[in-house]
Amino acid sequence: MYPRFSETFVVTELLSMQRLGVDLEVFSLRYPVDGRFHPSLAEMRAPVTYLKHGGLRAADVWAALGAARAAVPEVDAHLDELLAAEVGDAVQALELAVAVRERGITHLHAHFASVATTVARLAALLTGITYSVTAHAKDIFHEEVDPADLRRKVADARAVVTVSDYNLAHLRAELGPDAGRVRRVYNGLDLRGFPYADPGDRPPVVAAVGRLVEKKGFADLLEAVAVLVGSGRKVEVELVGAGPLADDLRARRDRLGLADVVHLRGPLPQDEVSRVVAGAACFAAPCVVGADGNRDGLPTVLLEAMALGTPVVSTPVTGIPEVVHDDATGLLVPERDPQALAVALGRLLDDALLRRRLAAAARELVETEFDTTRQAARVAETFA
């Protein structure tokens, strides 16, 4: 889905590639649904094509096959692959294959190793071009991931990128030699949009940002804040995001007596998110592994907080310890441990010197390892 409000890392990467001179087109499998857009989208010059999705009739399927056979005669040789796919995926692959052939596209890159890679792989197979993929989190960790399907996608790709060393180790353990060409490239930030500010004199505000889903651990954050308030501490929480657990979190907040403490702001555009995070004394990302195996790869918003000079508290889930080095670039606490989370947040709220020390080291790390121009160039190298 392009653009997707919660996937700022895709737009950041595209804009960086655009500045590097990569000739881009965007193909989206779904229409955007939330009606909110980040201002940076105005900078995108790449054309966007929305492939057919949903409401397909038999006539649509035959029309897509006929159009593809006319433009891509090789389709007949790969009918078995098309018939093995979901009908909607096959139709989108046929439409994409026609665009590839008519527009002289030489390579496809898919974000997420799920349906996007299914379509890219089929279109590449039909047209004889190459494809690559960036694997993130749900697309490799969720209980619904088919190991055989993932193995085939990784084996057939020219290159596979993933966003943390944790993910890289997981793929190598799961796929063995087929994962030999997978490389780690962290998601990048355009640091021009995340100016560093000293956190020493900020008010006692905890910021948290993300989709309101289990893996973000926001239920634990509410419990931790209840501990802080119960100890007589003055604190406020700015929680930004939307998602299926919004009503549950609101009910939990009210049950804990935190209606005047925890402010559920809903989704905000990037510039407003940065303003909220930059004004907080600390940032909480108490991520957990969900009951369905879903988990974060390495939350981009965590990197954004570190870039802005807001010290972070998080958990040692997936790739997070690769950037949050405990008591060096942030604080780590066990997942699903509200008491430990409360203690860590209390340390940051109380100690301006600690905030300054952690924030300065975190910014240095982000500048060294997460600059978008360098990261996007590494991904673009896989297209050649």
XYZ file of C-alpha atoms in Angstrom:
384
model
C 0.000 0.000 0.000
C 1.428 3.336 -1.039
C 1.493 5.679 0.645
C 0.860 4.076 4.010
C 0.807 6.476 6.917
C 2.712 4.181 9.279
C 5.461 3.289 6.768
C 7.518 6.470 6.656
C 10.665 4.411 6.026
C 9.456 3.544 2.513
C 8.980 7.180 1.523
C 12.310 8.134 3.125
C 14.097 5.476 1.090
C 12.352 6.462 -2.147
C 13.228 10.137 -1.680
C 16.843 9.234 -0.984
C 17.013 7.105 -4.138
C 15.422 9.938 -6.077
C 18.187 12.279 -4.891
C 20.750 9.643 -5.904
C 19.367 9.693 -9.440
C 17.698 6.286 -9.463
C 14.946 6.190 -12.125
C 11.902 5.094 -10.125
C 8.303 4.096 -10.606
C 6.001 2.991 -7.796
C 3.441 0.205 -8.126
C 0.965 -0.199 -5.272
C -1.144 -3.299 -4.702
C -3.675 -1.450 -2.563
C -5.174 2.013 -2.412
C -4.305 4.110 0.677
C -7.115 3.967 3.212
C -6.461 6.362 6.116
C -6.605 9.716 4.293
C -3.606 11.159 6.144
C -0.335 11.912 4.376
C 3.087 13.078 5.474
C 4.316 16.382 3.995
C 7.410 14.711 2.526
C 5.224 13.008 -0.091
C 5.071 16.342 -1.910
C 8.736 15.847 -2.847
C 8.135 12.560 -4.681
C 8.402 12.772 -8.469
C 8.064 9.066 -9.282
C 4.814 8.107 -11.035
C 2.501 5.825 -9.046
C 0.391 3.060 -10.596
C -2.338 1.283 -8.634
C -2.744 -2.293 -9.784
C -6.226 -3.842 -9.988
C -7.384 -5.176 -6.654
C -10.612 -6.725 -5.405
C -13.965 -7.213 -7.094
C -12.470 -9.275 -9.902
C -14.865 -11.016 -12.285
C -13.961 -13.918 -14.529
C -13.944 -11.480 -17.450
C -11.295 -9.379 -15.651
C -9.055 -12.415 -15.220
C -9.323 -13.424 -18.871
C -8.764 -9.819 -19.983
C -5.602 -9.550 -17.857
C -4.314 -12.852 -19.249
C -5.042 -11.811 -22.824
C -3.335 -8.437 -22.427
C -0.305 -10.057 -20.831
C 0.024 -12.716 -23.577
C 0.024 -9.983 -26.216
C 2.755 -7.936 -24.495
C 4.651 -10.772 -22.820
C 4.487 -13.946 -24.946
C 6.531 -15.800 -22.313
C 3.419 -15.956 -20.123
C 2.425 -19.313 -21.610
C 5.603 -20.912 -20.302
C 4.742 -19.958 -16.731
C 1.023 -20.751 -16.505
C 1.663 -23.319 -13.769
C 3.161 -20.622 -11.524
C 0.235 -18.283 -12.198
C -2.339 -20.994 -11.519
C -0.643 -21.838 -8.213
C -1.035 -18.245 -6.998
C -4.084 -16.563 -5.502
C -6.154 -15.225 -8.381
C -5.820 -11.583 -7.253
C -2.041 -11.904 -6.970
C -1.842 -13.527 -10.407
C -3.874 -10.753 -12.046
C -1.698 -8.072 -10.441
C 1.441 -9.905 -11.556
C 0.115 -10.014 -15.125
C -0.680 -6.296 -15.077
C 2.738 -5.508 -13.608
C 4.446 -7.709 -16.224
C 2.783 -5.724 -19.018
C 3.988 -2.459 -17.443
C 7.513 -3.864 -17.092
C 7.660 -4.805 -20.756
C 5.998 -1.634 -22.103
C 7.986 0.811 -19.940
C 11.369 -0.865 -20.152
C 11.614 -1.541 -16.423
C 14.720 -3.599 -15.619
C 14.326 -4.495 -11.944
C 11.584 -4.778 -9.296
C 12.096 -4.181 -5.586
C 9.431 -5.218 -3.068
C 9.054 -4.007 0.486
C 7.929 -6.949 2.670
C 8.400 -10.607 1.776
C 4.664 -11.256 1.749
C 2.171 -10.389 -1.025
C 4.338 -7.614 -2.519
C 7.109 -10.125 -3.173
C 4.624 -12.706 -4.464
C 3.552 -10.263 -7.179
C 7.068 -8.973 -7.895
C 8.471 -12.499 -8.184
C 5.771 -13.605 -10.637
C 6.120 -10.465 -12.774
C 9.899 -10.857 -12.841
C 9.551 -14.510 -13.800
C 7.172 -13.675 -16.663
C 9.382 -10.917 -18.074
C 12.831 -12.321 -17.395
C 13.992 -9.397 -15.250
C 15.343 -9.501 -11.695
C 13.743 -8.655 -8.365
C 14.890 -7.987 -4.817
C 13.098 -7.625 -1.516
C 13.395 -5.936 1.847
C 12.187 -8.220 4.653
C 10.943 -6.421 7.748
C 9.094 -8.182 10.574
C 5.557 -9.516 10.207
C 6.505 -10.882 6.787
C 9.066 -13.237 8.342
C 7.996 -13.720 11.987
C 4.205 -14.057 11.931
C 2.759 -17.509 12.545
C 1.019 -17.370 9.141
C 4.317 -17.146 7.238
C 4.740 -20.206 4.986
C 8.415 -21.272 5.286
C 8.392 -22.958 1.873
C 6.985 -19.852 0.201
C 9.514 -17.611 1.954
C 12.352 -19.942 0.972
C 11.310 -19.839 -2.690
C 11.113 -16.040 -2.701
C 14.522 -15.646 -1.074
C 16.160 -18.241 -3.321
C 14.799 -16.680 -6.532
C 15.624 -13.069 -5.643
C 18.733 -11.368 -6.957
C 19.208 -9.936 -3.469
C 17.410 -9.791 -0.132
C 17.787 -6.977 2.351
C 16.631 -7.100 5.948
C 16.604 -4.399 8.570
C 18.521 -5.861 11.511
C 21.177 -8.406 12.416
C 18.502 -10.230 14.418
C 16.415 -10.657 11.264
C 19.490 -11.779 9.341
C 20.273 -14.473 11.918
C 16.631 -15.599 11.922
C 16.527 -15.962 8.142
C 19.804 -17.872 8.084
C 18.576 -20.206 10.819
C 15.239 -20.779 9.065
C 16.430 -20.984 5.460
C 20.012 -22.214 5.704
C 22.073 -21.838 2.510
C 19.161 -20.178 0.685
C 19.687 -17.139 2.935
C 23.356 -16.840 2.008
C 22.803 -13.693 -0.082
C 20.682 -11.869 2.500
C 22.361 -8.696 3.728
C 21.506 -6.346 6.570
C 20.796 -2.720 5.710
C 19.244 -0.662 8.478
C 16.352 1.635 7.631
C 17.694 5.150 7.225
C 16.624 8.577 8.438
C 16.872 11.889 6.639
C 18.620 13.588 9.528
C 17.849 17.030 8.110
C 14.313 16.477 9.381
C 15.398 15.401 12.876
C 17.476 18.160 14.475
C 19.108 17.286 17.781
C 18.040 19.215 20.889
C 19.415 18.948 24.409
C 16.934 17.037 26.613
C 18.127 18.410 29.954
C 15.336 20.895 30.653
C 12.298 19.163 29.216
C 9.042 18.737 31.185
C 8.122 15.346 32.725
C 6.472 14.004 29.580
C 6.827 10.470 28.183
C 6.237 10.140 24.435
C 5.223 6.925 22.678
C 4.389 6.460 19.002
C 3.163 3.494 16.990
C 0.236 1.477 15.749
C -2.031 0.468 18.604
C -1.354 -3.257 18.335
C -0.096 -5.881 20.764
C 3.543 -5.909 19.651
C 4.030 -2.245 20.613
C 3.521 -3.075 24.315
C 1.458 0.016 25.092
C -0.636 -1.878 27.656
C 2.578 -2.339 29.673
C 3.301 1.375 29.311
C -0.061 2.257 30.878
C 0.590 -0.116 33.769
C 4.055 1.412 34.282
C 2.631 4.931 34.302
C 0.081 3.841 36.898
C 3.028 2.742 39.081
C 4.693 6.155 38.632
C 1.511 8.060 39.422
C 0.838 5.802 42.402
C 4.211 6.761 43.820
C 3.233 10.428 43.725
C 5.173 11.333 40.601
C 4.030 14.072 38.272
C 4.105 12.739 34.712
C 2.166 12.953 31.474
C 2.132 10.645 28.467
C 1.659 11.612 24.822
C 0.642 8.435 22.966
C 0.431 8.922 19.191
C -1.064 6.330 16.873
C -4.162 4.473 15.766
C -5.018 0.822 15.503
C -7.337 -2.008 16.534
C -6.480 -1.772 20.255
C -7.460 1.904 20.561
C -10.677 1.194 22.485
C -8.992 -1.392 24.727
C -6.169 1.011 25.602
C -8.601 3.837 26.308
C -10.618 1.576 28.603
C -7.460 0.408 30.392
C -6.285 3.998 30.805
C -9.603 5.026 32.341
C -9.733 1.953 34.585
C -6.264 2.841 35.909
C -7.396 6.388 36.665
C -5.039 7.904 34.071
C -7.529 9.865 31.953
C -5.854 13.152 32.905
C -2.349 11.730 32.539
C -2.311 9.689 29.305
C -3.341 11.599 26.191
C -4.303 9.417 23.208
C -3.569 11.701 20.263
C -4.460 9.408 17.385
C -2.328 9.414 14.215
C -0.367 12.583 13.448
C 1.711 13.643 10.421
C 5.477 13.298 10.648
C 6.213 16.913 11.557
C 3.744 16.834 14.454
C 5.069 13.478 15.665
C 8.571 14.979 15.731
C 7.305 17.961 17.699
C 5.709 15.674 20.311
C 8.806 13.480 20.626
C 11.239 16.415 20.707
C 9.273 17.982 23.559
C 9.333 14.915 25.798
C 11.808 14.055 28.532
C 11.926 10.456 27.337
C 10.521 8.065 24.763
C 9.001 4.658 25.547
C 8.989 1.728 23.115
C 8.099 -1.278 25.318
C 7.881 -3.719 22.408
C 6.829 -7.344 22.919
C 6.551 -10.532 20.882
C 2.857 -10.969 20.131
C 0.897 -14.126 20.778
C 0.866 -14.744 17.016
C 4.642 -14.365 16.747
C 4.398 -10.858 15.298
C 7.013 -8.392 16.495
C 8.811 -5.252 15.437
C 11.961 -5.552 13.356
C 13.564 -2.317 14.466
C 11.052 0.527 14.969
C 11.903 3.565 12.843
C 10.307 5.857 15.395
C 12.836 4.647 17.961
C 15.621 5.885 15.696
C 13.770 9.161 15.185
C 13.559 9.747 18.937
C 17.286 9.035 19.288
C 18.041 11.482 16.479
C 15.936 14.207 18.116
C 17.773 13.904 21.415
C 14.963 12.196 23.331
C 16.399 9.391 25.499
C 14.678 6.057 24.981
C 13.503 3.130 27.065
C 12.816 -0.081 25.183
C 12.987 -3.865 25.410
C 15.500 -6.406 24.034
C 13.123 -7.587 21.291
C 14.478 -8.493 17.833
C 16.895 -5.824 16.539
C 16.318 -3.212 19.239
C 19.489 -4.035 21.267
C 21.491 -3.284 18.121
C 20.710 0.402 18.634
C 19.605 0.702 22.259
C 22.745 -0.268 24.153
C 21.709 -0.432 27.781
C 22.968 2.545 29.802
C 24.926 3.762 26.763
C 22.491 4.887 24.039
C 19.311 4.224 26.033
C 17.805 1.945 28.661
C 16.595 -1.621 28.166
C 14.081 -3.434 30.376
C 12.568 -6.926 30.056
C 9.479 -7.168 27.882
C 6.102 -7.389 29.649
C 7.559 -5.978 32.893
C 5.678 -2.764 33.777
C 7.501 -2.439 37.107
C 10.929 -2.417 35.464
C 9.630 -0.044 32.811
C 8.392 2.320 35.522
C 11.803 2.287 37.216
C 13.607 3.090 33.944
C 11.212 5.889 33.042
C 11.569 7.280 36.559
C 15.361 7.350 36.210
C 15.130 9.399 33.048
C 12.490 11.740 34.414
C 14.628 12.393 37.511
C 18.106 12.689 36.049
C 18.881 15.412 33.510
C 22.533 14.393 33.312
C 21.561 10.823 32.430
C 19.209 12.101 29.753
C 21.960 14.233 28.232
C 24.539 11.438 28.292
C 22.294 8.845 26.679
C 20.871 11.260 24.111
C 24.282 12.475 22.924
C 25.546 8.915 22.435
C 22.324 7.899 20.692
C 22.545 10.782 18.220
C 26.146 9.876 17.412
C 25.124 6.279 16.687
C 22.246 7.341 14.427
C 24.501 9.688 12.471
C 27.067 6.922 12.000
C 24.798 3.998 11.122
C 21.428 5.293 9.941
C 21.896 8.154 7.476
C 19.345 7.565 4.707
C 21.584 8.555 1.805
C 24.125 5.882 2.670
C 21.485 3.258 3.465
C 19.439 3.889 0.321
C 22.588 3.654 -1.795
C 23.313 0.226 -0.299
C 19.790 -0.974 -1.197
C 20.081 0.495 -4.710
C 23.325 -1.439 -5.221
C 21.243 -4.623 -5.243
C 19.351 -3.389 -8.333
C 22.418 -3.300 -10.601
